[in-house]
XYZ file of C-alpha atoms in Angstrom:
770
model
C -104.227 -99.084 111.041
C -103.929 -102.007 108.654
C -101.703 -104.874 109.779
C -100.032 -106.925 107.081
C -101.530 -110.479 106.875
C -98.039 -112.004 107.028
C -97.443 -110.408 110.448
C -100.846 -111.622 111.641
C -100.104 -115.143 110.425
C -96.677 -115.199 112.053
C -98.111 -113.920 115.328
C -100.842 -116.570 115.263
C -98.279 -119.305 114.586
C -96.009 -118.239 117.447
C -98.897 -117.838 119.918
C -100.260 -121.295 119.063
C -96.768 -122.831 119.221
C -96.084 -121.246 122.624
C -99.373 -122.489 124.133
C -98.973 -126.020 122.764
C -95.359 -126.356 123.867
C -96.304 -125.246 127.402
C -99.069 -127.853 127.425
C -96.866 -130.651 126.096
C -94.033 -129.695 128.450
C -96.475 -129.948 131.344
C -97.593 -133.384 130.115
C -93.907 -134.390 129.693
C -94.394 -135.164 125.999
C -92.069 -134.302 123.069
C -92.346 -130.627 122.154
C -92.233 -131.497 118.444
C -95.703 -132.987 118.790
C -96.871 -129.684 120.276
C -95.591 -127.832 117.215
C -97.393 -130.253 114.885
C -100.665 -129.893 116.801
C -100.315 -126.090 116.846
C -99.847 -126.122 113.074
C -102.934 -128.252 112.604
C -105.032 -125.941 114.807
C -104.064 -122.760 112.926
C -104.009 -124.437 109.520
C -106.673 -124.125 106.827
C -108.009 -127.682 107.186
C -108.979 -127.338 110.858
C -110.924 -124.109 110.214
C -112.748 -125.776 107.306
C -113.585 -128.710 109.574
C -115.273 -126.426 112.135
C -116.679 -123.906 109.659
C -120.254 -125.299 109.804
C -120.276 -124.742 113.586
C -118.032 -121.686 114.091
C -117.762 -118.909 111.527
C -114.729 -117.074 112.911
C -111.936 -119.545 113.571
C -108.520 -117.810 113.506
C -106.327 -119.421 110.895
C -103.359 -118.636 108.673
C -104.383 -116.643 105.590
C -101.272 -116.672 103.392
C -100.039 -120.266 103.436
C -97.575 -119.539 100.608
C -95.726 -116.955 102.711
C -95.572 -119.341 105.655
C -93.999 -121.907 103.341
C -91.188 -119.419 102.699
C -90.693 -119.045 106.451
C -90.641 -122.842 106.710
C -87.881 -123.044 104.089
C -85.894 -120.551 106.153
C -86.553 -122.850 109.107
C -85.079 -125.769 107.173
C -81.978 -123.683 106.452
C -81.431 -122.831 110.124
C -82.264 -126.356 111.272
C -79.713 -127.873 108.877
C -77.200 -125.175 109.783
C -77.601 -126.154 113.442
C -77.208 -129.846 112.591
C -74.046 -128.979 110.668
C -72.620 -127.188 113.724
C -73.200 -130.369 115.746
C -71.758 -132.493 112.925
C -68.034 -132.840 112.339
C -66.037 -134.576 109.638
C -63.601 -135.556 112.378
C -66.476 -137.140 114.303
C -67.350 -139.050 111.141
C -63.834 -140.519 111.140
C -63.987 -141.233 114.870
C -67.249 -143.206 114.808
C -65.438 -145.704 112.584
C -66.736 -148.752 110.836
C -69.355 -149.681 113.479
C -71.588 -146.650 112.902
C -70.935 -146.619 109.137
C -71.802 -150.297 108.623
C -74.855 -150.070 110.883
C -76.211 -146.902 109.219
C -75.707 -148.257 105.681
C -77.390 -151.589 106.518
C -80.291 -149.927 108.362
C -80.958 -147.291 105.688
C -80.577 -149.754 102.827
C -82.926 -152.211 104.534
C -85.582 -149.576 105.248
C -85.435 -148.134 101.720
C -85.971 -151.634 100.332
C -88.805 -152.430 102.761
C -90.452 -149.045 102.182
C -90.201 -149.461 98.411
C -91.787 -152.945 98.541
C -94.561 -151.752 100.890
C -95.298 -148.839 98.550
C -95.536 -151.147 95.561
C -97.831 -153.434 97.590
C -100.097 -150.405 98.170
C -100.274 -149.964 94.388
C -98.129 -146.810 94.297
C -95.826 -146.074 91.351
C -92.097 -146.839 91.723
C -91.047 -143.209 92.307
C -93.552 -142.607 95.111
C -92.540 -145.946 96.650
C -88.881 -144.899 96.508
C -89.699 -141.674 98.345
C -91.577 -143.713 100.964
C -88.504 -145.898 101.511
C -86.283 -142.837 101.916
C -88.775 -141.264 104.358
C -88.898 -144.385 106.555
C -85.104 -144.747 106.580
C -84.401 -141.484 108.456
C -84.446 -141.366 112.266
C -84.970 -138.281 114.426
C -81.789 -136.859 115.951
C -83.790 -134.404 118.086
C -86.054 -137.036 119.664
C -83.257 -139.551 120.329
C -80.877 -137.027 121.905
C -83.676 -135.663 124.123
C -84.747 -139.153 125.201
C -81.166 -140.190 126.003
C -80.690 -137.023 128.033
C -83.901 -137.508 130.034
C -83.211 -141.214 130.694
C -79.513 -140.584 131.478
C -78.263 -143.071 128.890
C -75.481 -141.008 127.293
C -72.794 -142.958 129.150
C -74.160 -146.404 128.332
C -72.063 -148.580 126.053
C -74.570 -148.485 123.167
C -74.976 -144.669 123.210
C -71.826 -143.919 121.128
C -73.073 -146.407 118.514
C -76.453 -144.629 118.285
C -74.900 -141.153 118.065
C -72.448 -142.403 115.441
C -75.313 -143.820 113.374
C -77.095 -140.448 113.548
C -73.958 -138.678 112.261
C -73.671 -141.054 109.295
C -77.436 -140.807 108.697
C -77.188 -137.013 108.389
C -74.591 -137.385 105.638
C -76.549 -140.109 103.825
C -79.706 -137.963 104.074
C -77.929 -135.172 102.203
C -76.895 -137.685 99.547
C -80.488 -138.968 99.313
C -81.807 -135.433 98.720
C -79.429 -135.083 95.776
C -80.185 -138.541 94.353
C -83.969 -138.224 94.744
C -83.930 -134.819 93.030
C -81.909 -136.249 90.135
C -84.130 -139.329 89.828
C -87.298 -137.201 89.929
C -86.061 -134.938 87.135
C -84.874 -137.772 84.852
C -87.773 -140.093 85.802
C -85.342 -143.024 85.673
C -83.370 -145.022 88.221
C -80.084 -145.364 86.346
C -76.977 -146.741 88.058
C -74.817 -144.382 86.021
C -76.977 -141.398 86.995
C -76.784 -142.335 90.681
C -73.013 -142.750 90.470
C -72.569 -139.393 88.749
C -74.810 -137.647 91.288
C -72.868 -139.218 94.159
C -69.512 -138.270 92.625
C -70.717 -134.722 91.979
C -71.856 -134.399 95.589
C -68.589 -135.857 96.916
C -66.547 -133.516 94.696
C -68.320 -130.356 95.837
C -68.362 -131.441 99.494
C -64.592 -131.971 99.455
C -63.972 -128.743 97.517
C -66.150 -126.646 99.839
C -64.606 -128.278 102.894
C -61.050 -127.566 101.711
C -61.799 -123.956 100.788
C -63.763 -123.384 103.986
C -61.104 -124.838 106.277
C -58.358 -122.907 104.480
C -60.087 -119.509 104.327
C -62.609 -119.238 107.190
C -60.217 -119.612 110.167
C -57.913 -116.995 108.603
C -60.870 -114.634 108.189
C -62.080 -115.231 111.766
C -58.594 -114.724 113.207
C -58.157 -111.495 111.236
C -61.474 -110.145 112.568
C -61.288 -111.635 116.086
C -61.039 -108.241 117.815
C -64.154 -107.038 115.997
C -66.343 -110.089 116.569
C -68.782 -109.099 119.255
C -71.741 -111.457 119.790
C -73.944 -109.377 117.481
C -71.371 -109.224 114.662
C -70.426 -112.907 114.976
C -74.118 -113.863 114.734
C -74.553 -111.760 111.579
C -71.335 -113.120 110.054
C -72.388 -116.722 110.763
C -75.856 -116.271 109.262
C -74.347 -114.418 106.288
C -71.893 -117.263 105.645
C -74.745 -119.758 105.936
C -76.885 -118.036 103.308
C -73.827 -117.446 101.093
C -73.300 -121.217 100.970
C -77.033 -121.696 100.386
C -76.753 -119.483 97.280
C -73.593 -121.286 96.093
C -75.242 -124.686 96.545
C -78.311 -123.529 94.630
C -76.179 -122.259 91.717
C -74.325 -125.594 91.533
C -77.581 -127.555 91.340
C -77.961 -128.609 94.990
C -80.572 -127.830 97.623
C -80.499 -124.975 100.118
C -80.492 -127.555 102.911
C -77.179 -128.964 101.672
C -75.563 -125.526 101.574
C -76.664 -124.739 105.150
C -75.464 -128.123 106.419
C -72.066 -127.763 104.732
C -71.418 -124.282 106.139
C -72.436 -125.462 109.600
C -70.031 -128.424 109.406
C -67.191 -126.134 108.225
C -67.761 -123.681 111.088
C -67.880 -126.670 113.456
C -64.157 -127.206 112.772
C -63.210 -123.677 113.880
C -62.393 -122.460 117.367
C -65.562 -120.288 117.327
C -67.857 -123.327 117.037
C -69.214 -123.309 120.628
C -69.790 -119.563 120.611
C -71.552 -119.637 117.237
C -73.696 -122.587 118.337
C -74.713 -120.686 121.477
C -75.580 -117.510 119.517
C -77.474 -119.275 116.752
C -79.545 -121.462 119.100
C -82.443 -118.999 119.722
C -82.678 -118.172 116.002
C -82.588 -121.862 115.082
C -85.232 -122.726 117.696
C -87.523 -119.948 116.441
C -87.397 -120.915 112.778
C -87.413 -124.639 113.557
C -90.657 -124.050 115.443
C -92.084 -122.252 112.391
C -90.999 -125.202 110.219
C -92.665 -127.835 112.395
C -95.816 -125.703 112.728
C -95.934 -125.406 108.922
C -95.647 -129.186 108.752
C -98.669 -129.488 111.035
C -100.619 -127.026 108.872
C -100.490 -129.504 105.991
C -102.236 -132.284 107.949
C -105.582 -133.021 106.293
C -108.026 -134.938 108.539
C -109.755 -136.321 105.443
C -106.493 -137.883 104.216
C -105.759 -139.330 107.665
C -109.248 -140.842 107.789
C -108.886 -142.308 104.290
C -105.417 -143.738 104.930
C -105.633 -144.792 108.611
C -104.868 -148.377 107.637
C -101.769 -147.269 105.684
C -100.606 -145.211 108.679
C -101.067 -148.145 111.053
C -99.111 -150.467 108.763
C -96.280 -147.964 108.309
C -96.014 -147.365 112.068
C -95.545 -151.096 112.580
C -93.131 -151.351 109.646
C -91.098 -148.418 111.008
C -90.768 -149.819 114.533
C -90.110 -153.429 113.530
C -88.079 -152.640 110.406
C -85.798 -150.094 112.031
C -85.302 -152.352 115.040
C -84.361 -155.286 112.818
C -82.227 -153.259 110.374
C -80.260 -151.417 113.069
C -79.802 -154.542 115.216
C -78.597 -156.510 112.191
C -76.224 -153.735 111.106
C -74.776 -153.319 114.611
C -74.284 -157.076 114.952
C -72.554 -157.236 111.550
C -70.243 -154.412 112.629
C -69.067 -156.453 115.644
C -71.309 -155.240 118.505
C -72.644 -157.642 121.123
C -76.287 -158.714 121.205
C -77.247 -156.416 124.072
C -75.805 -153.217 122.567
C -77.130 -154.098 119.098
C -80.645 -154.648 120.437
C -80.665 -151.441 122.469
C -79.387 -149.448 119.477
C -82.140 -150.962 117.323
C -84.903 -149.999 119.736
C -83.500 -146.457 120.014
C -83.725 -145.759 116.265
C -87.371 -146.792 115.739
C -88.901 -143.492 114.553
C -88.925 -141.079 111.623
C -87.953 -137.440 112.004
C -86.799 -134.120 110.574
C -85.219 -135.306 107.322
C -88.330 -137.391 106.593
C -90.397 -134.171 106.502
C -87.848 -132.540 104.207
C -87.884 -135.533 101.834
C -91.705 -135.570 101.818
C -91.762 -131.830 101.115
C -89.280 -132.377 98.274
C -91.673 -134.926 96.768
C -94.504 -132.370 96.846
C -92.364 -129.633 95.284
C -91.297 -131.979 92.461
C -94.855 -133.374 92.121
C -93.591 -136.944 92.101
C -95.921 -138.188 94.850
C -98.965 -137.731 92.627
C -100.984 -134.931 90.989
C -104.632 -134.145 91.725
C -107.257 -133.272 89.102
C -106.816 -129.547 89.764
C -103.097 -129.802 88.974
C -101.893 -129.506 92.577
C -99.467 -132.008 94.078
C -100.958 -134.889 96.061
C -100.116 -134.261 99.750
C -101.298 -137.629 101.058
C -97.762 -139.021 101.496
C -96.801 -135.892 103.442
C -99.784 -136.212 105.805
C -99.048 -139.923 106.261
C -95.417 -139.099 107.084
C -96.467 -136.598 109.755
C -98.875 -139.084 111.325
C -96.281 -141.880 111.383
C -93.730 -139.495 112.853
C -96.144 -138.377 115.596
C -96.957 -141.946 116.665
C -93.342 -143.186 116.584
C -92.201 -140.071 118.468
C -94.584 -141.034 121.289
C -93.352 -144.647 121.353
C -89.610 -143.840 121.233
C -89.052 -143.008 124.936
C -90.855 -146.202 125.990
C -88.891 -148.341 123.535
C -85.594 -146.868 124.741
C -86.584 -147.280 128.396
C -87.497 -150.959 127.966
C -84.624 -151.772 125.598
C -82.430 -152.962 128.483
C -84.788 -155.605 129.932
C -85.796 -156.648 126.411
C -82.166 -157.140 125.359
C -81.470 -159.184 128.500
C -84.511 -161.346 127.816
C -83.474 -161.808 124.182
C -79.980 -162.782 125.292
C -81.411 -165.507 127.546
C -83.504 -167.120 124.789
C -80.725 -167.197 122.173
C -79.194 -170.705 122.041
C -75.742 -171.043 123.598
C -74.237 -172.223 120.327
C -75.354 -169.084 118.476
C -74.115 -166.903 121.356
C -70.660 -168.472 121.077
C -70.634 -167.855 117.319
C -71.574 -164.216 117.864
C -68.851 -163.765 120.506
C -66.212 -165.206 118.144
C -67.469 -162.963 115.321
C -67.335 -159.904 117.588
C -63.755 -160.741 118.599
C -62.756 -161.254 114.949
C -64.231 -157.895 113.909
C -62.367 -156.077 116.677
C -59.109 -157.888 116.058
C -56.417 -155.676 114.556
C -53.903 -157.219 112.183
C -51.330 -156.110 109.678
C -52.451 -153.420 107.266
C -53.039 -154.484 103.679
C -51.047 -152.877 100.871
C -54.121 -150.973 99.690
C -54.888 -149.709 103.218
C -51.283 -148.556 103.632
C -51.307 -146.815 100.238
C -54.582 -145.042 101.038
C -53.369 -143.925 104.448
C -50.050 -142.520 103.149
C -50.935 -141.279 99.647
C -54.654 -141.712 98.954
C -56.132 -138.800 100.901
C -53.490 -136.426 99.544
C -54.196 -137.591 95.962
C -57.952 -137.079 96.365
C -57.716 -133.640 97.996
C -55.173 -132.261 95.524
C -57.097 -133.684 92.555
C -60.305 -132.007 93.751
C -58.465 -128.673 94.125
C -57.060 -128.934 90.586
C -60.457 -129.797 89.087
C -62.025 -126.922 91.059
C -59.406 -124.442 89.777
C -60.016 -125.674 86.224
C -63.799 -125.303 86.463
C -63.484 -121.765 87.839
C -61.045 -120.855 85.059
C -63.393 -122.359 82.456
C -66.291 -120.337 83.873
C -64.125 -117.213 83.637
C -63.205 -118.048 80.026
C -66.857 -118.589 79.022
C -67.821 -115.261 80.615
C -64.950 -113.540 78.825
C -65.918 -115.082 75.462
C -69.514 -113.994 75.958
C -68.345 -110.439 76.644
C -66.180 -110.476 73.514
C -69.090 -111.688 71.422
C -71.125 -108.743 72.665
C -68.384 -106.507 71.227
C -68.753 -108.088 67.779
C -70.151 -104.891 66.161
C -67.355 -102.797 67.676
C -64.744 -105.296 66.427
C -66.039 -105.391 62.854
C -66.425 -101.630 62.685
C -62.788 -101.116 63.627
C -61.477 -103.966 61.515
C -60.378 -106.286 64.315
C -60.580 -110.076 63.932
C -60.491 -112.230 67.041
C -61.243 -115.510 65.190
C -62.104 -118.252 67.687
C -60.174 -116.540 70.478
C -57.515 -119.324 70.521
C -54.932 -116.997 71.974
C -57.195 -116.116 74.901
C -57.902 -119.806 75.600
C -54.191 -120.673 75.473
C -53.305 -117.886 77.910
C -56.048 -118.962 80.366
C -54.948 -122.599 79.994
C -51.341 -121.821 80.930
C -52.466 -119.618 83.825
C -54.565 -122.517 85.095
C -51.592 -124.860 84.777
C -49.395 -122.384 86.628
C -51.876 -121.992 89.524
C -52.385 -125.778 89.684
C -48.656 -126.588 89.609
C -48.106 -126.751 93.412
C -50.894 -129.323 93.682
C -49.670 -131.243 90.611
C -46.227 -131.327 92.207
C -47.780 -132.768 95.380
C -49.380 -135.559 93.347
C -46.149 -136.391 91.446
C -43.611 -136.116 94.301
C -41.648 -139.274 95.193
C -41.350 -139.410 98.980
C -44.186 -140.187 101.393
C -45.272 -137.372 103.707
C -44.183 -137.321 107.387
C -41.900 -140.367 107.304
C -41.118 -139.822 111.005
C -44.633 -141.055 111.865
C -43.934 -144.594 110.583
C -41.851 -147.426 111.980
C -39.004 -149.150 110.123
C -41.152 -152.030 108.857
C -43.798 -149.691 107.430
C -41.146 -147.588 105.685
C -39.636 -150.744 104.169
C -43.059 -151.779 102.828
C -43.561 -148.303 101.381
C -40.223 -148.525 99.601
C -41.225 -151.855 98.037
C -44.491 -150.261 96.849
C -42.752 -147.284 95.237
C -42.835 -148.663 91.671
C -46.617 -149.118 91.695
C -47.183 -145.917 93.664
C -45.083 -143.873 91.227
C -47.016 -145.307 88.281
C -50.384 -144.477 89.886
C -49.264 -140.938 90.693
C -47.930 -140.397 87.185
C -51.215 -141.611 85.648
C -53.311 -139.392 87.952
C -51.091 -136.376 87.275
C -51.173 -136.977 83.524
C -54.954 -137.303 83.475
C -55.322 -134.061 85.419
C -53.001 -132.195 83.052
C -54.933 -133.591 80.093
C -58.193 -132.514 81.781
C -56.905 -128.960 82.177
C -55.703 -128.702 78.584
C -58.835 -130.342 77.106
C -61.065 -127.786 78.844
C -59.484 -124.901 76.941
C -57.880 -126.105 73.711
C -59.136 -128.409 70.952
C -56.092 -130.321 69.696
C -55.013 -133.414 67.960
C -53.411 -136.273 69.836
C -49.890 -135.167 68.871
C -50.407 -131.647 70.125
C -51.905 -133.007 73.336
C -48.874 -135.203 73.958
C -46.549 -132.257 73.325
C -48.488 -130.148 75.817
C -48.352 -133.009 78.331
C -44.591 -133.351 77.991
C -44.131 -129.573 78.186
C -46.254 -129.348 81.317
C -44.384 -132.253 82.974
C -41.041 -130.627 82.149
C -42.352 -127.327 83.523
C -43.249 -129.003 86.837
C -39.843 -130.698 87.124
C -37.934 -127.501 86.290
C -39.758 -125.377 88.836
C -40.190 -127.998 91.582
C -37.702 -126.180 93.816
C -39.976 -123.161 93.778
C -43.285 -124.994 94.088
C -42.226 -127.451 96.809
C -41.916 -124.856 99.617
C -45.048 -123.090 98.308
C -47.114 -126.262 98.503
C -45.689 -127.253 101.888
C -46.620 -123.814 103.233
C -50.198 -124.223 101.909
C -50.391 -127.699 103.450
C -49.101 -126.498 106.828
C -51.645 -123.660 106.918
C -54.476 -126.045 106.017
C -53.514 -128.572 108.721
C -53.061 -125.759 111.232
C -56.564 -124.446 110.513
C -57.983 -127.980 110.611
C -56.613 -128.607 114.108
C -57.187 -125.074 115.436
C -60.028 -126.079 117.759
C -58.103 -128.999 119.277
C -54.948 -126.927 119.704
C -56.938 -124.216 121.513
C -58.226 -126.817 123.987
C -54.726 -128.251 124.495
C -53.255 -124.787 125.024
C -55.946 -123.918 127.563
C -55.238 -127.103 129.498
C -51.492 -126.512 129.244
C -51.928 -123.102 130.874
C -53.532 -124.840 133.843
C -51.254 -127.894 133.948
C -48.695 -126.131 136.137
C -51.292 -126.109 138.895
C -51.200 -129.920 139.192
C -48.539 -131.562 141.406
C -47.156 -135.139 141.341
C -49.544 -137.850 140.088
C -52.679 -135.722 140.378
C -54.796 -134.793 137.342
C -56.636 -131.663 136.249
C -60.113 -132.492 134.922
C -62.957 -130.303 133.687
C -66.537 -130.778 134.927
C -69.762 -128.878 134.210
C -72.007 -128.222 137.202
C -75.463 -129.648 136.510
C -78.585 -127.716 137.446
C -79.595 -130.765 139.539
C -76.289 -130.999 141.395
C -76.584 -130.683 145.196
C -73.633 -128.269 145.002
C -75.629 -125.557 143.216
C -75.862 -122.270 145.134
C -73.377 -123.523 147.711
C -70.087 -121.847 148.484
C -66.910 -123.802 147.828
C -66.489 -124.149 151.609
C -70.010 -125.560 152.058
C -69.767 -127.852 149.030
C -67.573 -130.319 150.908
C -65.543 -131.071 147.787
C -62.250 -130.848 149.650
C -63.331 -132.444 152.936
C -65.555 -135.204 151.527
C -63.797 -136.032 148.256
C -60.282 -134.637 148.632
C -60.400 -132.554 145.414
C -59.522 -128.888 144.970
C -61.136 -126.362 142.609
C -58.326 -124.723 140.633
C -60.374 -122.664 138.164
C -64.010 -121.712 137.586
C -65.091 -120.664 134.060
C -68.415 -118.806 134.025
C -69.227 -117.682 130.482
C -66.470 -115.288 129.425
C -65.275 -114.889 133.032
C -62.424 -117.031 134.399
C -61.807 -117.248 138.160
C -58.364 -118.663 138.970
C -57.802 -120.018 142.514
C -61.362 -119.080 143.641
C -61.994 -118.057 147.247
C -63.849 -120.327 149.666
C -66.893 -118.003 149.645
C -67.313 -118.256 145.826
C -70.778 -119.677 145.025
C -71.153 -122.513 142.497
C -73.792 -121.867 139.825
C -75.437 -124.123 137.226
C -73.399 -124.516 133.993
C -70.166 -123.426 135.705
C -67.132 -125.195 134.264
C -64.876 -126.149 137.159
C -61.355 -127.574 136.898
C -60.641 -130.001 139.746
C -57.275 -131.293 140.949
C -57.249 -134.829 142.321
C -56.364 -138.450 141.711
C -58.266 -140.648 139.249
C -60.219 -142.294 142.076
C -61.183 -138.972 143.670
C -62.291 -137.439 140.372
C -64.323 -140.521 139.456
C -66.104 -140.435 142.824
C -67.040 -136.755 142.575
C -68.261 -136.852 138.945
C -71.803 -138.029 139.719
C -72.222 -135.335 142.370
C -71.203 -132.480 140.054
C -72.814 -133.674 136.792
C -75.864 -135.240 138.393
C -78.997 -135.664 136.285
C -82.488 -135.873 137.736
C -84.034 -139.307 137.237
C -87.702 -139.426 136.316
C -88.314 -141.148 139.664
C -86.607 -138.251 141.463
C -88.653 -135.481 139.906
C -90.137 -133.281 142.593
C -93.873 -132.931 142.942
C -94.557 -129.204 143.335
C -97.508 -129.902 145.642
C -95.288 -131.754 148.160
C -92.584 -129.099 148.082
C -92.916 -125.970 150.209
C -92.090 -123.931 153.322
C -92.636 -125.715 156.688
C -91.684 -124.746 160.253
C -90.244 -127.184 162.784
C -89.505 -126.788 166.509
C -86.338 -128.615 167.550
C -86.116 -130.695 170.720
C -83.359 -132.686 172.334
C -84.509 -135.885 170.668
C -83.600 -134.677 167.182
C -80.311 -136.127 165.940
C -79.234 -132.828 164.342
C -79.434 -130.725 167.526
C -76.159 -129.322 168.953
C -74.538 -129.528 165.509
C -73.601 -126.810 162.985
C -76.069 -126.426 160.127
C -73.510 -127.575 157.549
C -72.906 -130.831 159.456
C -76.367 -131.617 160.817
C -77.597 -133.538 157.751
C -80.956 -131.769 157.471
C -80.390 -130.913 153.809
C -80.244 -134.564 152.792
C -82.942 -135.616 155.254
C -85.650 -133.343 153.801
C -84.209 -132.719 150.333
C -84.257 -128.992 151.087
C -82.715 -126.021 152.902
C -82.928 -124.115 156.198
C -84.015 -120.623 155.144
C -84.847 -119.129 158.555
C -84.285 -119.602 162.279
C -86.000 -118.093 165.361
C -84.207 -118.196 168.732
C -86.018 -116.256 171.424
C -86.519 -112.719 170.132
C -83.830 -113.117 167.457
C -84.619 -113.992 163.830
C -82.002 -115.123 161.318
C -82.762 -115.109 157.564
C -80.581 -117.647 155.713
C -78.590 -118.532 158.867
C -74.832 -119.047 158.358
C -73.697 -122.680 157.846
C -71.486 -122.637 160.962
C -74.392 -121.684 163.250
C -75.197 -124.419 165.810
C -78.783 -125.682 166.164
C -80.112 -125.719 169.750
C -83.176 -127.296 171.426
C -86.141 -124.926 171.259
C -85.062 -123.311 167.979
C -87.834 -122.719 165.466
C -86.446 -123.402 161.994
C -88.070 -122.755 158.626
C -87.376 -125.392 156.019
C -87.988 -125.360 152.252
C -88.192 -128.997 151.180
C -90.313 -132.114 150.907
C -93.287 -131.582 153.236
C -93.775 -135.293 153.805
C -90.149 -135.802 154.821
C -90.298 -132.787 157.162
C -93.463 -134.136 158.816
C -91.716 -137.461 159.358
C -89.046 -135.594 161.344
C -91.723 -134.378 163.754
């Protein structure tokens, strides 16, 4: 029976990826490198390399089909990044992450561009090189921080904030680079228009998604099993991919946007859990396809370029990030550690390099195919910097301390004063106050009005095209539609009518939620009312003119008459449109805060369990916690730390007031009642992470027997109190006493001289007991 080549290729890719990831996991190296090596081994260039020696090397036959799978991998990878991204997080990371990311990316684009020109490359290829070097790897950094237990260090929030801003800037770069490649010019106006177009559609999609998706998910909540929710999520993802493609953007942008919209819903964690295996599968296919495009000949020809770019990446990213963090008000130590954490290129770099190949802006060979040298160089630089990242992060602390010691005292004092000045909060400026109270509302409502107008214009054009197709029918029956002015006027007034609630919101006089401001702020707002009213009137007038101009060609007089008529219409019907708009606004804000309100409500349900000054805090049991597989009684949480387990959440199951015999499992969410001091003390026990120094050597871990005698300190004590568990880093799994044998003896059983116990633990520690 014939097997389709695509199935054979996919099977070969997955087999190679599985074997390489097992190998790299065993060697404690980044799995991404395993994917790249697997791709190289099953790719066409490796088989050609060994063809003179081996005639039957298994390799991928249909590279074009695998490229399609890789594009699907990009979609799922960006969708997963979007689920981890949040516009609220973007606001929370504040100016520190934003300033640092902008400085670092701008610096690396400039350095990469200059290095490319020094290599003799044209300006467009050099620009792509700068963009490639400016992107760091979220996957590698998060994994390294997790393994080195650095997520709670003071510089970690800065690094994660930079990665969030980088994701957004990467999307903008994809749009700008596509536009520049098509026009073959680096125009400031073109860049501004591309940025404004991206911002407009991002805001419009975000508003529509936040307003509609939570309503849809709530309506279908009783039907959303895991299978259906997975299909709905993937369907929404590819729907946004299609919409983004039709509006002139990339599929990656559409997937990222839908992921970020779903991240604001209450289903975010469940969707992220369901989509993870699918994302991992297609991400693996993507990285393997990247490895398939590695040409040994290109690497050999450009080894000097690769070496230079590795050095430029490490030094440039360190300098750019450190400088940006210092400018944003971070101290020298945190700035240095953040800089050493960002010194690599990652996922978005591959996507940018692939974009350059698709657009054929990185060079064209004699046979008409795109030059893939920049892509191969990118993969090589990424592989080397991925290997160096964990070491750089690990040694960032001693390096930063050493750097701090060599900096002159005078410069240190200047930096401390600058840091204090950047963190100092003063009185808000008039512009800041205006933006906070009115600006966001003006922007959002303006985007909605422009979006409504564009949809109505699209509908009008489609209608006109349909009427033109009926031209023969019209002439035959004697009808004359002229230029269809009546149709345009009707659509124009319908657009004005639909847009009126949002126009009213722009033109209204009072600031929203006056109860949130103190007396002084309200007084300042009142003094700004003249200028604010003028700005709102100008914005509203321009929007009305924009609506009318999209449908009707008119002279200036007719335009002014329409403007006055529309303004009068808004004033006359404001009593009707005010409650309508306020209802729309309330629903939008309710959907926007749905996830946070669900968390607050869940905690409120449990708050009645907490007496006096005690607190209720959620912890997640780590797989390395010494409490795993222990009952609540044996855990010692109450006796040793004074805390009580109120609730255990295990997947969809919730156990309220659990019994003492309930066993604690990895990934259990437990809600503890205790004081601040008690909860702080128990945190490291529950959420413990295994240090690299603590990793167990399988060869030294096993089953050993031990005969007890009166000299042992743990004799004549119950098993739970004897201390053997900590002494041998293991467990008592069996006990022989005379003719009696006890498998997994109970914790209250007392150990006696002459007992033969079976221990599973560190063999060396057990031998020391003897």
